[in-house]
Amino acid sequence: MGMKSDQPYRLAGVMGWPVAHSRSPLIHQHWISQYDLHGAYVLLPVQPSELERALRALPTLGFVGCNLTIPHKVAALGLVDQVEPMAQRVGAMNTLVVEANGSLMGYNTDVFGFMQSLRDAQPDWRADTGAVTVVGAGGAARAVLVGLLDGGAREIRLTNRSDGKALDMAQEFGPQVSYIPWKDRHACLDNIATLVNTTNQGMQSEAALDLSLDYLPAQALVADIIYVPLETPLLAAARARGNRTVNGLGMLLNQARPAFQAWFGVLPGLSADLLSKIHATLA
Ligand code: NAP
C-alpha cells in the first residue's frame, strides 16, 4: 500500500438532517486509522431542500462518496445517476459512490448489514428454516424483507400498526409475504423461527413495543434493529424467557463494511477494539 502520504486523500461522510448523533464517523474513522489509510469521514448536515446541490458538489469537493441517512435515503434515489438493483428493490439508498468519471452511483448496504448481523450472532441461523414475523413497515422493514427473501424465507408474516403501507408491501414482495392485521400480531408469533422488530418502538424515549411473547416458540431468534438502547424491552423480555436475541448494532456495523470497501478498497473487519469504542458511546 506504500506510505500514507503517497495515497490519494479520500473524503467520505454521512449526509443527514439532523446527523450530529450519527455513530458512523466513529466507525469509519476507526477503520481509516486501523488500515493506515489517507482520508477522513465527516458529518455532512444537509437540509432536504439542499440535498440535490449537496450531492452534486461531492465530486468537486473530492469525496469518494457518502452514506445517506434520515431523511435522505429515498429522495437521493431520484437524484443520482445510477441506482443498483438492490437499492431499487428496497426503494432506498444508504450509500453513494462517486465514480472515477464523477457520476453518482446509489447502493443499499442495509440489506447486507441486517443479514450479516444475524449470521454473526447465530452462525447456524437461516432465513429458510421457518416462518418469520416482521413487525413494522417503514423504510428499514423494506431492507429487512429484501434480505429475508434473498435468504430464501418462504413465509414472512408482516404486521404493522397501520394497514396501508404494510398491505402494499405484502403485495409488492409476493406470495412469501402475508399481511397480518395489527390486532393479530401477538398470535402471529405462533410457530415462527425468527421475530424481527423494525419499528421505532423500544428506542430510547419511545414506548416499548406492544407485543406479547406468549406465543413465541422458545427456539425462535429475536432480532431488534434498534441499537439505542442495545437491549430494548423486547429483547430483554425475549432473553428473560430464554430466546436467543440480536440487537441492532450488528446491522449498523455491517452496513458500514461494504460502503467502506467501495470507497477505500478494503473490506474492514469488526474488531473487539471497535466494538468496545462503540459500546462506550451507547452505555
Ligand atoms: P420509519 O420509516 O419511520 O418506520 C417506523 C415504523 O415504526 C413504522 O412501521 C411505524 O408504523 C412504526 N411505529 C411508529 N410508532 C409506532 C407505535 N406507536 N406503535 C407501533 N408501531 C409504530 O422508520 P425506519 O427508518 O423504518 O426506522 C425504524 C427503526 O429502525 C428506527 O428505530 C431506526 O433507528 C432503526 N434502524 C436501525 C438501523 C440499523 O442499522 N440498526 C438501520 C435503519 C433503521 P406506522 O406505519 O403505522 O406509522
Short mmCIF file of C-alpha atoms and ligand atoms in Angstrom, two decimals:
data_model
loop_
_atom_site.label_atom_id
_atom_site.label_comp_id
_atom_site.label_asym_id
_atom_site.label_seq_id
_atom_site.Cartn_x
_atom_site.Cartn_y
_atom_site.Cartn_z
CA MET A 1 0.00 0.00 0.00
CA GLY A 2 3.00 2.30 0.41
CA MET A 3 3.32 5.40 2.53
CA LYS A 4 0.12 7.05 3.63
CA SER A 5 1.15 10.33 2.03
CA ASP A 6 1.60 8.55 -1.33
CA GLN A 7 -2.04 7.57 -1.29
CA PRO A 8 -4.78 9.80 -2.65
CA TYR A 9 -6.63 11.66 0.11
CA ARG A 10 -10.14 10.24 0.25
CA LEU A 11 -13.07 12.03 1.84
CA ALA A 12 -16.33 10.34 2.78
CA GLY A 13 -19.09 11.19 5.23
CA VAL A 14 -22.66 10.78 6.33
CA MET A 15 -25.31 13.13 4.98
CA GLY A 16 -28.42 13.57 7.06
CA TRP A 17 -30.61 16.08 8.89
CA PRO A 18 -30.05 16.00 11.77
CA VAL A 19 -26.86 13.98 11.71
CA ALA A 20 -24.93 15.10 14.80
CA HIS A 21 -25.57 11.89 16.73
CA SER A 22 -24.52 9.50 13.98
CA ARG A 23 -22.08 6.80 15.07
CA SER A 24 -20.81 6.39 11.50
CA PRO A 25 -17.83 8.77 11.85
CA LEU A 26 -16.56 6.76 14.81
CA ILE A 27 -16.81 3.52 12.82
CA HIS A 28 -15.22 4.73 9.58
CA GLN A 29 -12.54 6.84 11.27
CA HIS A 30 -11.60 3.78 13.27
CA TRP A 31 -11.07 1.80 10.07
CA ILE A 32 -9.19 4.65 8.35
CA SER A 33 -6.69 4.54 11.25
CA GLN A 34 -6.69 0.75 11.56
CA TYR A 35 -5.79 0.27 7.90
CA ASP A 36 -3.45 3.29 7.86
CA LEU A 37 -5.37 4.99 5.06
CA HIS A 38 -5.16 8.60 3.96
CA GLY A 39 -8.55 10.25 4.35
CA ALA A 40 -11.40 11.26 6.62
CA TYR A 41 -15.08 10.56 7.26
CA VAL A 42 -17.09 13.58 8.32
CA LEU A 43 -20.59 14.67 9.32
CA LEU A 44 -22.50 16.32 6.48
CA PRO A 45 -25.57 18.09 7.88
CA VAL A 46 -27.69 18.85 4.80
CA GLN A 47 -31.30 20.04 4.79
CA PRO A 48 -33.72 18.22 2.48
CA SER A 49 -34.12 21.30 0.25
CA GLU A 50 -30.34 21.31 -0.33
CA LEU A 51 -29.89 17.59 -0.96
CA GLU A 52 -29.51 17.76 -4.73
CA ARG A 53 -26.94 20.55 -4.65
CA ALA A 54 -25.03 18.84 -1.86
CA LEU A 55 -24.87 15.54 -3.77
CA ARG A 56 -23.75 17.26 -6.96
CA ALA A 57 -20.98 19.05 -5.07
CA LEU A 58 -19.42 15.81 -3.81
CA PRO A 59 -17.13 15.13 -6.82
CA THR A 60 -15.91 18.74 -6.85
CA LEU A 61 -15.10 18.58 -3.16
CA GLY A 62 -13.06 15.40 -3.59
CA PHE A 63 -15.47 13.00 -1.95
CA VAL A 64 -15.31 9.31 -2.90
CA GLY A 65 -18.85 9.00 -1.61
CA CYS A 66 -21.08 9.23 1.42
CA ASN A 67 -23.69 7.48 3.47
CA LEU A 68 -27.24 8.78 3.41
CA THR A 69 -29.40 8.71 6.46
CA ILE A 70 -32.70 10.13 7.66
CA PRO A 71 -34.39 11.88 5.86
CA HIS A 72 -32.46 11.43 2.58
CA LYS A 73 -32.47 7.69 1.87
CA VAL A 74 -35.43 7.73 -0.51
CA ALA A 75 -35.05 11.17 -2.08
CA ALA A 76 -31.43 10.51 -3.05
CA LEU A 77 -32.54 7.64 -5.32
CA GLY A 78 -34.06 10.14 -7.73
CA LEU A 79 -31.02 12.43 -7.68
CA VAL A 80 -28.12 10.11 -8.51
CA ASP A 81 -27.06 8.96 -11.99
CA GLN A 82 -27.50 5.24 -11.46
CA VAL A 83 -29.09 3.03 -8.83
CA GLU A 84 -28.02 -0.61 -8.34
CA PRO A 85 -30.85 -3.19 -8.38
CA MET A 86 -30.71 -3.90 -4.64
CA ALA A 87 -31.27 -0.24 -3.76
CA GLN A 88 -34.01 -0.15 -6.38
CA ARG A 89 -35.83 -3.08 -4.77
CA VAL A 90 -35.50 -1.66 -1.26
CA GLY A 91 -36.59 1.74 -2.54
CA ALA A 92 -33.86 3.47 -0.57
CA MET A 93 -30.12 4.05 -0.79
CA ASN A 94 -27.81 4.42 2.19
CA THR A 95 -24.54 4.55 0.26
CA LEU A 96 -23.36 6.77 -2.58
CA VAL A 97 -20.20 6.16 -4.56
CA VAL A 98 -18.60 8.83 -6.73
CA GLU A 99 -17.27 7.04 -9.80
CA ALA A 100 -13.96 7.93 -11.44
CA ASN A 101 -15.83 9.95 -14.11
CA GLY A 102 -17.69 11.91 -11.42
CA SER A 103 -21.03 10.17 -11.80
CA LEU A 104 -23.02 9.28 -8.68
CA MET A 105 -23.99 5.67 -8.01
CA GLY A 106 -26.58 4.61 -5.41
CA TYR A 107 -26.28 1.44 -3.30
CA ASN A 108 -28.07 -0.15 -0.40
CA THR A 109 -25.88 -1.92 2.17
CA ASP A 110 -28.54 -2.10 4.92
CA VAL A 111 -29.76 -5.41 3.49
CA PHE A 112 -26.28 -6.94 3.79
CA GLY A 113 -25.91 -5.33 7.22
CA PHE A 114 -29.07 -6.86 8.60
CA MET A 115 -28.50 -10.36 7.23
CA GLN A 116 -24.83 -10.41 8.23
CA SER A 117 -25.73 -9.30 11.77
CA LEU A 118 -27.95 -12.36 12.18
CA ARG A 119 -25.29 -14.66 10.75
CA ASP A 120 -22.61 -13.14 13.01
CA ALA A 121 -24.80 -13.57 16.09
CA GLN A 122 -26.07 -17.05 15.19
CA PRO A 123 -23.92 -18.82 12.59
CA ASP A 124 -26.49 -21.61 12.27
CA TRP A 125 -29.37 -19.20 11.63
CA ARG A 126 -31.03 -19.39 8.22
CA ALA A 127 -33.88 -17.40 6.71
CA ASP A 128 -35.37 -20.51 5.12
CA THR A 129 -35.75 -22.71 8.20
CA GLY A 130 -39.10 -21.48 9.42
CA ALA A 131 -41.63 -18.69 9.43
CA VAL A 132 -40.52 -15.13 10.20
CA THR A 133 -42.62 -12.36 11.75
CA VAL A 134 -41.56 -8.84 10.81
CA VAL A 135 -43.07 -6.02 12.88
CA GLY A 136 -43.16 -2.63 11.15
CA ALA A 137 -43.49 -1.48 7.55
CA GLY A 138 -41.26 1.58 7.35
CA GLY A 139 -38.07 2.09 5.38
CA ALA A 140 -35.99 -0.29 7.48
CA ALA A 141 -38.63 -3.02 7.13
CA ARG A 142 -38.18 -2.95 3.36
CA ALA A 143 -34.45 -3.70 3.69
CA VAL A 144 -35.20 -6.48 6.18
CA LEU A 145 -37.80 -8.04 3.84
CA VAL A 146 -35.47 -7.97 0.83
CA GLY A 147 -32.74 -9.63 2.91
CA LEU A 148 -35.03 -12.33 4.25
CA LEU A 149 -36.45 -13.06 0.79
CA ASP A 150 -32.97 -13.25 -0.77
CA GLY A 151 -32.02 -15.55 2.10
CA GLY A 152 -34.76 -17.91 0.97
CA ALA A 153 -37.51 -17.13 3.51
CA ARG A 154 -40.67 -18.94 2.49
CA GLU A 155 -43.15 -17.50 4.98
CA ILE A 156 -42.94 -13.92 6.22
CA ARG A 157 -45.74 -12.55 8.38
CA LEU A 158 -45.73 -8.78 8.15
CA THR A 159 -47.62 -6.82 10.77
CA ASN A 160 -47.84 -3.07 11.25
CA ARG A 161 -49.80 -0.60 13.35
CA SER A 162 -51.45 0.93 10.27
CA ASP A 163 -52.62 -1.08 7.25
CA GLY A 164 -51.77 0.91 4.14
CA LYS A 165 -48.01 0.55 3.62
CA ALA A 166 -47.91 -2.98 5.02
CA LEU A 167 -50.64 -4.22 2.67
CA ASP A 168 -48.85 -2.62 -0.28
CA MET A 169 -45.58 -4.21 0.76
CA ALA A 170 -47.10 -7.66 1.13
CA GLN A 171 -48.48 -7.31 -2.38
CA GLU A 172 -45.25 -5.93 -3.82
CA PHE A 173 -42.96 -8.57 -2.32
CA GLY A 174 -45.04 -11.53 -3.42
CA PRO A 175 -46.64 -14.68 -2.04
CA GLN A 176 -43.98 -15.35 0.63
CA VAL A 177 -45.12 -12.22 2.47
CA SER A 178 -48.55 -12.12 4.10
CA TYR A 179 -50.08 -9.18 5.88
CA ILE A 180 -51.24 -9.78 9.45
CA PRO A 181 -53.61 -7.19 10.94
CA TRP A 182 -52.15 -5.40 13.97
CA LYS A 183 -54.77 -6.88 16.31
CA ASP A 184 -53.45 -10.36 15.43
CA ARG A 185 -49.78 -9.54 16.00
CA HIS A 186 -49.47 -11.50 19.25
CA ALA A 187 -50.86 -14.74 17.87
CA CYS A 188 -48.80 -14.49 14.67
CA LEU A 189 -45.69 -15.38 16.69
CA ASP A 190 -47.01 -18.93 16.85
CA ASN A 191 -44.61 -21.44 15.28
CA ILE A 192 -42.12 -18.90 13.96
CA ALA A 193 -38.34 -19.36 13.87
CA THR A 194 -37.46 -15.65 13.75
CA LEU A 195 -39.00 -12.39 15.00
CA VAL A 196 -37.73 -9.00 13.81
CA ASN A 197 -38.74 -5.61 15.19
CA THR A 198 -38.25 -2.86 12.63
CA THR A 199 -40.42 -0.24 14.34
CA ASN A 200 -39.01 2.58 16.45
CA GLN A 201 -40.84 1.19 19.49
CA GLY A 202 -38.36 0.41 22.25
CA MET A 203 -35.93 3.12 21.20
CA GLN A 204 -34.66 5.47 23.87
CA SER A 205 -37.51 7.91 24.65
CA GLU A 206 -40.11 5.78 22.83
CA ALA A 207 -42.55 3.38 24.43
CA ALA A 208 -41.78 -0.34 24.42
CA LEU A 209 -43.15 -2.37 21.51
CA ASP A 210 -46.62 -3.53 22.49
CA LEU A 211 -46.18 -7.22 21.70
CA SER A 212 -46.83 -10.22 23.91
CA LEU A 213 -44.34 -13.05 23.54
CA ASP A 214 -46.69 -15.70 24.92
CA TYR A 215 -46.98 -17.48 21.57
CA LEU A 216 -43.29 -17.24 20.67
CA PRO A 217 -41.50 -20.61 20.45
CA ALA A 218 -38.57 -20.95 22.87
CA GLN A 219 -36.19 -21.74 19.98
CA ALA A 220 -37.03 -18.60 18.00
CA LEU A 221 -34.36 -15.98 17.36
CA VAL A 222 -35.49 -12.44 18.25
CA ALA A 223 -33.86 -9.53 16.42
CA ASP A 224 -34.38 -5.83 17.06
CA ILE A 225 -32.74 -3.40 14.64
CA ILE A 226 -32.72 -0.67 17.29
CA TYR A 227 -29.31 -0.09 18.90
CA VAL A 228 -30.12 2.73 21.36
CA PRO A 229 -30.57 1.14 23.83
CA LEU A 230 -28.64 -2.02 22.98
CA GLU A 231 -31.20 -4.10 24.82
CA THR A 232 -34.73 -2.92 24.08
CA PRO A 233 -37.61 -4.02 26.31
CA LEU A 234 -38.48 -6.54 23.58
CA LEU A 235 -35.01 -8.11 23.68
CA ALA A 236 -34.98 -8.07 27.49
CA ALA A 237 -38.33 -9.88 27.57
CA ALA A 238 -37.15 -12.38 24.95
CA ARG A 239 -33.91 -13.05 26.82
CA ALA A 240 -35.79 -13.47 30.11
CA ARG A 241 -37.86 -16.28 28.61
CA GLY A 242 -34.82 -17.97 27.10
CA ASN A 243 -34.92 -16.84 23.47
CA ARG A 244 -31.73 -16.02 21.60
CA THR A 245 -31.51 -12.31 20.76
CA VAL A 246 -29.69 -9.98 18.33
CA ASN A 247 -29.57 -6.20 18.75
CA GLY A 248 -29.30 -3.58 16.00
CA LEU A 249 -25.63 -2.75 16.47
CA GLY A 250 -24.52 -5.57 14.18
CA MET A 251 -26.67 -4.17 11.38
CA LEU A 252 -25.18 -0.71 11.83
CA LEU A 253 -21.61 -2.06 11.82
CA ASN A 254 -22.14 -4.46 8.93
CA GLN A 255 -23.86 -1.93 6.65
CA ALA A 256 -20.74 0.20 7.05
CA ARG A 257 -18.34 -2.54 5.87
CA PRO A 258 -19.23 -2.76 2.13
CA ALA A 259 -19.59 1.03 1.97
CA PHE A 260 -16.07 1.45 3.36
CA GLN A 261 -14.82 -1.14 0.88
CA ALA A 262 -16.38 0.74 -2.04
CA TRP A 263 -14.64 3.96 -1.01
CA PHE A 264 -11.32 2.80 0.43
CA GLY A 265 -10.75 -0.56 -1.24
CA VAL A 266 -10.54 -2.59 1.97
CA LEU A 267 -13.34 -4.74 3.42
CA PRO A 268 -12.92 -3.94 7.10
CA GLY A 269 -13.44 -6.39 9.95
CA LEU A 270 -15.23 -5.94 13.26
CA SER A 271 -12.51 -5.89 15.91
CA ALA A 272 -13.07 -6.09 19.66
CA ASP A 273 -11.46 -2.66 19.82
CA LEU A 274 -14.10 -1.09 17.56
CA LEU A 275 -16.89 -2.85 19.44
CA SER A 276 -15.69 -1.53 22.79
CA LYS A 277 -15.35 2.01 21.40
CA ILE A 278 -18.90 1.96 20.11
CA HIS A 279 -20.27 0.31 23.22
CA ALA A 280 -18.76 3.17 25.22
CA THR A 281 -20.91 5.65 23.27
CA LEU A 282 -24.05 3.57 23.85
CA ALA A 283 -23.62 2.85 27.56
P1 NAP B 1 -39.98 4.65 9.66
O1 NAP B 1 -39.88 4.50 8.19
O2 NAP B 1 -40.41 5.96 10.24
O3 NAP B 1 -40.97 3.49 10.20
C1 NAP B 1 -41.38 3.48 11.54
C2 NAP B 1 -42.17 2.21 11.81
O4 NAP B 1 -42.49 2.19 13.20
C3 NAP B 1 -43.49 2.11 11.05
O5 NAP B 1 -43.77 0.77 10.77
C4 NAP B 1 -44.46 2.67 12.10
O6 NAP B 1 -45.81 2.23 11.94
C5 NAP B 1 -43.89 2.07 13.36
N1 NAP B 1 -44.37 2.78 14.54
C6 NAP B 1 -44.14 4.08 14.87
N2 NAP B 1 -44.78 4.38 16.02
C7 NAP B 1 -45.41 3.23 16.42
C8 NAP B 1 -46.25 2.91 17.52
N3 NAP B 1 -46.53 3.81 18.47
N4 NAP B 1 -46.71 1.65 17.62
C9 NAP B 1 -46.40 0.73 16.67
N5 NAP B 1 -45.64 0.97 15.60
C10 NAP B 1 -45.15 2.22 15.47
O7 NAP B 1 -38.59 4.34 10.37
P2 NAP B 1 -37.41 3.38 9.81
O8 NAP B 1 -36.47 4.18 9.01
O9 NAP B 1 -38.02 2.18 9.22
O10 NAP B 1 -36.65 3.02 11.16
C11 NAP B 1 -37.27 2.23 12.16
C12 NAP B 1 -36.27 1.90 13.26
O11 NAP B 1 -35.19 1.16 12.75
C13 NAP B 1 -35.65 3.12 13.94
O12 NAP B 1 -35.63 2.90 15.33
C14 NAP B 1 -34.24 3.17 13.40
O13 NAP B 1 -33.34 3.72 14.33
C15 NAP B 1 -33.95 1.69 13.20
N6 NAP B 1 -32.92 1.45 12.15
C16 NAP B 1 -31.78 0.80 12.53
C17 NAP B 1 -30.80 0.55 11.58
C18 NAP B 1 -29.54 -0.17 11.97
O14 NAP B 1 -28.54 -0.08 11.25
N7 NAP B 1 -29.52 -0.89 13.08
C19 NAP B 1 -31.00 0.95 10.24
C20 NAP B 1 -32.18 1.60 9.90
C21 NAP B 1 -33.14 1.86 10.88
P3 NAP B 1 -46.84 3.11 11.00
O15 NAP B 1 -46.55 2.68 9.59
O16 NAP B 1 -48.18 2.68 11.49
O17 NAP B 1 -46.55 4.55 11.26
#
